[in-house]
Structure formats: structure tokens, C-alpha cells
């Protein structure tokens, strides 16, 4: 068996971290940030998300129709955006559409705002309709590990108004399960607690490969035993534990 040791603070790292009003980003760490498109040099994401988004845009031939509006933001940048919105748009609008610093998904490096290519683009609420390239992007995004993070149906749970332009990278197959079950990320993280490691996992069949997903509660030092030569991925959930994705 292969032994993996995770520290308690590792729950704040990974593609499945839940960042919202209740669970802030707690760890500032060095990131592997990469450009997605040279036409948008300031819009960067964590490498895994950046590479995958580039493939998605190429697949739908959307590079010339979809604008990359905002990707990773530092805490300082999020503070500036929040304060500027308070000044220009008022408190009610800002609470609906702009997260307070350390509670923004953009600080994870896994969130991207996209919009229709226009001469003028609203930075906070870019237009991104469900037609043309926007429709193709939404249809394919889940296959590439992205979810539409804030929808009208889930506003009471996410506490964020619907944002048709905001997509979050969670990785495959998590994106597909979230889509197929009609969940938001908050609900998915809670659902996975029903599948503790050592018992039956949440199964997903993809390309004739069985994928199992498990929840592991974090201890001060969490020891995870895995089959030798197994293909796996571990992410913190930023709440209380880890999500293990295991390819059988």
C-alpha cells in the first residue's frame, strides 16, 4: 500500500476548495499561474485550470468571440475591486455581485469571468448570453472540469446573485456529477460526506474507467493508504477534510 500524509492546513488547498461567505480562503501560497491567451496577458489561472480552459476555447473555436475578463486576483486586488464597487455601485449591488476579500473564488486561481467580445465590457457583470459561442461554452464546460458557479436556482445557498459569466474549475468528473445532479458546489461538498473512505465511494463511469470519490475527515495529520500504482488526486475542501478521487 502507498501511504500519503496530509497536514491539517492542506484542507485549504486544491481544486475542490469551497470559498464563500462562510468559508474564507485561509492560506496564501505560491501559485503556478499561467496565461490562457496572449491577447489577455493579465488574465491568469492556476496551471491546470489555465491549460484546460485553453483546450475548451480551442474546441469550440471561441478564442475570437469570448473575452477573458477576470481570472486570478490577489487579496489586494480584490480589496480594490470591492471598495471601488461600493463607491460606484453602492452596498446592495456590491453585496450581490462582489465577494469581500478572502471570500472570493478568484483568489483561488480556479475561477474565470468570461464575456462576449465587445468594445466595452462591464468588468463586474460582463454580458455572456446563452447563444452562439456562449451556448457552446456552457455545453462543453462541464466536460472540461468547469461549472457555472452561481445560478438563479441556487442563490439562497450560494448567497451570490446569478452570474452567467462566472465559471469555476473543479476538475473532471466532479463537474459532470455536479451538472448531472443539479447541484451547486456547496451541495456537492456536503454530498461527498456520505462517502467516507473505507466504505463504498461515489462512483462515476467515464470512458470505460471506474472513478470513485471519497471524503476523508482531516486530523492534525491525516494518513491515507492507497493501492500501489493507483491513479489518484486529493484536494482539500476548505471546510473540514479532503476529497479523494481514485481511478480504478
Tab-separated table of C-alpha atoms in Angstrom:
chain	number	residue	atom	x	y	z
A	1	UNK	CA	0.000	0.000	0.000
A	2	UNK	CA	1.057	3.574	-0.638
A	3	UNK	CA	0.984	5.934	2.361
A	4	UNK	CA	0.019	9.589	1.859
A	5	UNK	CA	0.301	12.005	4.785
A	6	UNK	CA	-1.720	15.229	4.703
A	7	UNK	CA	-1.360	18.080	7.185
A	8	UNK	CA	-4.374	19.854	8.676
A	9	UNK	CA	-3.660	23.050	6.722
A	10	UNK	CA	-3.775	21.083	3.450
A	11	UNK	CA	-7.588	21.197	3.577
A	12	UNK	CA	-7.264	24.767	2.269
A	13	UNK	CA	-5.551	23.682	-0.971
A	14	UNK	CA	-6.805	22.033	-4.149
A	15	UNK	CA	-9.276	22.266	-6.999
A	16	UNK	CA	-12.296	21.477	-4.799
A	17	UNK	CA	-11.838	24.108	-2.104
A	18	UNK	CA	-15.135	25.748	-1.182
A	19	UNK	CA	-14.709	29.508	-0.840
A	20	UNK	CA	-17.770	31.566	0.069
A	21	UNK	CA	-19.126	33.844	2.806
A	22	UNK	CA	-18.829	31.097	5.419
A	23	UNK	CA	-15.504	29.591	4.365
A	24	UNK	CA	-12.805	32.150	3.533
A	25	UNK	CA	-9.534	31.485	1.801
A	26	UNK	CA	-7.175	30.845	4.720
A	27	UNK	CA	-3.838	30.065	3.086
A	28	UNK	CA	-1.796	32.399	0.917
A	29	UNK	CA	0.613	30.231	-1.027
A	30	UNK	CA	2.827	30.268	-4.060
A	31	UNK	CA	0.774	29.548	-7.159
A	32	UNK	CA	1.602	28.226	-10.602
A	33	UNK	CA	-0.217	30.887	-12.587
A	34	UNK	CA	-0.349	30.721	-16.372
A	35	UNK	CA	-1.780	32.826	-19.171
A	36	UNK	CA	-4.703	31.390	-21.088
A	37	UNK	CA	-4.427	33.606	-24.157
A	38	UNK	CA	-1.651	36.051	-25.061
A	39	UNK	CA	-4.322	38.598	-26.041
A	40	UNK	CA	-5.193	38.793	-22.321
A	41	UNK	CA	-1.777	38.827	-20.620
A	42	UNK	CA	-3.143	39.912	-17.235
A	43	UNK	CA	-5.776	37.147	-17.035
A	44	UNK	CA	-4.142	34.098	-15.454
A	45	UNK	CA	-5.277	30.923	-13.694
A	46	UNK	CA	-3.657	28.045	-11.868
A	47	UNK	CA	-1.824	25.964	-14.478
A	48	UNK	CA	-4.256	23.021	-14.523
A	49	UNK	CA	-7.265	25.299	-14.982
A	50	UNK	CA	-5.469	27.521	-17.492
A	51	UNK	CA	-4.390	24.646	-19.751
A	52	UNK	CA	-7.859	23.092	-19.633
A	53	UNK	CA	-9.661	26.361	-20.374
A	54	UNK	CA	-7.397	26.938	-23.368
A	55	UNK	CA	-8.356	23.489	-24.711
A	56	UNK	CA	-12.049	24.255	-24.177
A	57	UNK	CA	-11.842	27.542	-26.084
A	58	UNK	CA	-9.985	25.826	-28.931
A	59	UNK	CA	-12.559	23.014	-29.040
A	60	UNK	CA	-15.467	25.428	-29.548
A	61	UNK	CA	-13.418	27.862	-31.696
A	62	UNK	CA	-14.279	30.554	-29.180
A	63	UNK	CA	-10.997	32.480	-28.914
A	64	UNK	CA	-12.252	35.260	-31.195
A	65	UNK	CA	-15.754	35.502	-29.731
A	66	UNK	CA	-15.246	35.089	-25.988
A	67	UNK	CA	-13.410	37.684	-23.912
A	68	UNK	CA	-11.431	36.659	-20.842
A	69	UNK	CA	-12.482	39.283	-18.310
A	70	UNK	CA	-11.021	38.283	-14.948
A	71	UNK	CA	-9.098	35.314	-13.571
A	72	UNK	CA	-6.852	35.089	-10.520
A	73	UNK	CA	-6.920	38.073	-8.166
A	74	UNK	CA	-4.673	38.797	-5.226
A	75	UNK	CA	-6.217	39.830	-1.918
A	76	UNK	CA	-5.069	43.400	-2.594
A	77	UNK	CA	-6.770	43.444	-5.997
A	78	UNK	CA	-9.989	42.006	-4.552
A	79	UNK	CA	-9.964	44.728	-1.884
A	80	UNK	CA	-9.607	47.389	-4.574
A	81	UNK	CA	-12.451	45.942	-6.663
A	82	UNK	CA	-14.716	45.665	-3.617
A	83	UNK	CA	-14.091	49.214	-2.420
A	84	UNK	CA	-14.446	50.645	-5.930
A	85	UNK	CA	-17.776	48.871	-6.392
A	86	UNK	CA	-19.033	50.172	-3.038
A	87	UNK	CA	-18.163	53.692	-4.151
A	88	UNK	CA	-19.547	53.424	-7.688
A	89	UNK	CA	-22.458	50.976	-7.308
A	90	UNK	CA	-23.485	51.100	-3.654
A	91	UNK	CA	-23.742	48.468	-0.947
A	92	UNK	CA	-26.730	46.464	-2.224
A	93	UNK	CA	-25.235	45.846	-5.672
A	94	UNK	CA	-21.788	45.100	-4.263
A	95	UNK	CA	-23.091	42.542	-1.759
A	96	UNK	CA	-24.872	40.732	-4.606
A	97	UNK	CA	-22.026	40.599	-7.108
A	98	UNK	CA	-18.676	41.222	-5.407
A	99	UNK	CA	-17.215	38.976	-2.713
A	100	UNK	CA	-15.407	40.536	0.210
A	101	UNK	CA	-11.628	39.953	0.253
A	102	UNK	CA	-10.583	36.386	1.174
A	103	UNK	CA	-14.104	35.175	0.350
A	104	UNK	CA	-13.674	35.429	-3.421
A	105	UNK	CA	-13.179	32.372	-5.620
A	106	UNK	CA	-10.964	34.485	-7.850
A	107	UNK	CA	-8.278	34.363	-5.164
A	108	UNK	CA	-8.043	30.569	-5.590
A	109	UNK	CA	-6.859	30.841	-9.191
A	110	UNK	CA	-9.635	28.461	-10.282
A	111	UNK	CA	-12.353	30.985	-11.232
A	112	UNK	CA	-12.771	32.792	-14.543
A	113	UNK	CA	-15.169	35.501	-15.686
A	114	UNK	CA	-15.884	35.441	-19.410
A	115	UNK	CA	-17.943	37.682	-21.650
A	116	UNK	CA	-18.962	38.450	-25.192
A	117	UNK	CA	-16.294	40.318	-27.125
A	118	UNK	CA	-17.414	43.934	-27.322
A	119	UNK	CA	-15.771	47.344	-27.490
A	120	UNK	CA	-16.900	47.987	-23.921
A	121	UNK	CA	-17.156	45.187	-21.354
A	122	UNK	CA	-18.613	45.555	-17.874
A	123	UNK	CA	-15.868	44.220	-15.578
A	124	UNK	CA	-18.257	43.288	-12.745
A	125	UNK	CA	-21.171	41.942	-14.813
A	126	UNK	CA	-19.977	41.112	-18.344
A	127	UNK	CA	-22.653	40.065	-20.831
A	128	UNK	CA	-22.491	36.366	-21.672
A	129	UNK	CA	-25.670	35.135	-23.321
A	130	UNK	CA	-26.731	31.549	-23.905
A	131	UNK	CA	-26.406	31.893	-27.669
A	132	UNK	CA	-23.620	31.328	-30.174
A	133	UNK	CA	-20.217	30.900	-28.548
A	134	UNK	CA	-21.749	31.334	-25.096
A	135	UNK	CA	-24.078	28.401	-25.682
A	136	UNK	CA	-21.217	26.217	-26.930
A	137	UNK	CA	-19.052	27.202	-23.967
A	138	UNK	CA	-21.736	26.247	-21.449
A	139	UNK	CA	-22.495	22.968	-23.200
A	140	UNK	CA	-18.852	21.859	-23.211
A	141	UNK	CA	-17.562	23.445	-19.993
A	142	UNK	CA	-18.565	20.515	-17.770
A	143	UNK	CA	-16.641	18.078	-19.968
A	144	UNK	CA	-13.552	20.163	-19.249
A	145	UNK	CA	-13.965	20.401	-15.491
A	146	UNK	CA	-15.715	23.790	-15.254
A	147	UNK	CA	-19.088	24.553	-13.672
A	148	UNK	CA	-21.348	27.583	-13.913
A	149	UNK	CA	-20.874	28.509	-10.281
A	150	UNK	CA	-23.723	30.907	-9.462
A	151	UNK	CA	-27.175	30.178	-10.866
A	152	UNK	CA	-30.582	31.690	-10.137
A	153	UNK	CA	-31.869	28.416	-8.701
A	154	UNK	CA	-29.119	28.223	-6.068
A	155	UNK	CA	-28.989	31.849	-4.876
A	156	UNK	CA	-30.327	31.003	-1.410
A	157	UNK	CA	-27.471	28.540	-0.912
A	158	UNK	CA	-24.562	30.384	-2.542
A	159	UNK	CA	-25.680	33.824	-1.236
A	160	UNK	CA	-24.497	35.256	-4.572
A	161	UNK	CA	-26.778	36.547	-7.329
A	162	UNK	CA	-26.835	34.605	-10.598
A	163	UNK	CA	-23.653	35.238	-12.587
A	164	UNK	CA	-23.869	33.668	-16.028
A	165	UNK	CA	-20.311	34.833	-16.740
A	166	UNK	CA	-18.584	33.191	-13.749
A	167	UNK	CA	-17.166	29.680	-14.133
A	168	UNK	CA	-15.216	27.652	-11.613
A	169	UNK	CA	-12.746	24.867	-12.301
A	170	UNK	CA	-13.348	21.833	-10.062
A	171	UNK	CA	-11.936	19.164	-12.366
A	172	UNK	CA	-13.410	16.138	-14.087
A	173	UNK	CA	-15.508	14.115	-13.193
A	174	UNK	CA	-16.693	16.410	-10.383
A	175	UNK	CA	-18.011	18.940	-12.889
A	176	UNK	CA	-20.098	16.268	-14.625
A	177	UNK	CA	-21.563	14.943	-11.379
A	178	UNK	CA	-22.467	18.471	-10.271
A	179	UNK	CA	-24.154	19.104	-13.629
A	180	UNK	CA	-25.997	15.786	-13.832
A	181	UNK	CA	-27.307	16.017	-10.266
A	182	UNK	CA	-28.242	19.695	-10.483
A	183	UNK	CA	-26.044	20.726	-7.563
A	184	UNK	CA	-24.043	23.775	-6.621
A	185	UNK	CA	-20.572	23.363	-5.129
A	186	UNK	CA	-21.856	23.819	-1.564
A	187	UNK	CA	-24.289	20.920	-2.039
A	188	UNK	CA	-21.664	18.731	-3.686
A	189	UNK	CA	-19.156	19.166	-0.863
A	190	UNK	CA	-21.894	18.207	1.611
A	191	UNK	CA	-22.992	15.223	-0.508
A	192	UNK	CA	-19.495	13.742	-0.531
A	193	UNK	CA	-19.551	13.396	3.254
A	194	UNK	CA	-21.905	10.449	2.685
A	195	UNK	CA	-18.994	8.572	1.063
A	196	UNK	CA	-16.240	8.162	3.689
A	197	UNK	CA	-13.040	6.459	2.574
A	198	UNK	CA	-13.037	2.799	3.530
A	199	UNK	CA	-16.675	2.398	2.571
A	200	UNK	CA	-18.444	2.484	-0.793
A	201	UNK	CA	-17.463	5.575	-2.761
A	202	UNK	CA	-19.429	7.785	-5.111
A	203	UNK	CA	-18.913	6.017	-8.436
A	204	UNK	CA	-18.707	7.552	-11.887
A	205	UNK	CA	-18.033	5.706	-15.137
A	206	UNK	CA	-16.052	7.634	-17.744
A	207	UNK	CA	-14.508	6.238	-20.935
A	208	UNK	CA	-14.840	2.685	-19.590
A	209	UNK	CA	-12.940	3.637	-16.435
A	210	UNK	CA	-14.469	3.449	-12.993
A	211	UNK	CA	-13.823	6.517	-10.858
A	212	UNK	CA	-14.580	6.510	-7.145
A	213	UNK	CA	-14.784	9.598	-4.969
A	214	UNK	CA	-14.419	9.622	-1.186
A	215	UNK	CA	-14.492	12.047	1.725
A	216	UNK	CA	-11.791	11.917	4.406
A	217	UNK	CA	-12.163	13.923	7.614
A	218	UNK	CA	-8.997	15.851	8.431
A	219	UNK	CA	-6.959	15.161	11.548
A	220	UNK	CA	-3.868	17.039	12.704
A	221	UNK	CA	-2.041	14.552	10.498
A	222	UNK	CA	-4.184	12.500	8.143
A	223	UNK	CA	-2.759	9.211	6.872
A	224	UNK	CA	-4.294	7.899	3.645
A	225	UNK	CA	-3.454	4.382	2.447
A	226	UNK	CA	-3.883	3.788	-1.283
A	227	UNK	CA	-3.324	0.796	-3.571
A	228	UNK	CA	0.153	0.719	-5.101
A	229	UNK	CA	0.414	2.310	-8.559
A	230	UNK	CA	-3.072	3.790	-8.227
A	231	UNK	CA	-4.022	6.938	-10.114
A	232	UNK	CA	-5.486	9.415	-7.656
A	233	UNK	CA	-5.989	13.067	-6.782
A	234	UNK	CA	-6.504	14.616	-3.348
A	235	UNK	CA	-7.980	18.058	-2.737
A	236	UNK	CA	-8.907	19.842	0.434
A	237	UNK	CA	-12.493	21.079	0.694
A	238	UNK	CA	-11.616	24.202	2.763
A	239	UNK	CA	-14.196	23.068	5.323
A	240	UNK	CA	-13.130	20.034	7.331
A	241	UNK	CA	-11.468	17.419	5.192
A	242	UNK	CA	-10.219	16.018	1.914
A	243	UNK	CA	-11.768	14.714	-1.290
A	244	UNK	CA	-10.053	11.658	-2.750
A	245	UNK	CA	-10.640	10.874	-6.423
A	246	UNK	CA	-9.470	7.373	-7.307
A	247	UNK	CA	-9.299	5.903	-10.801
A	248	UNK	CA	-9.765	2.136	-10.703
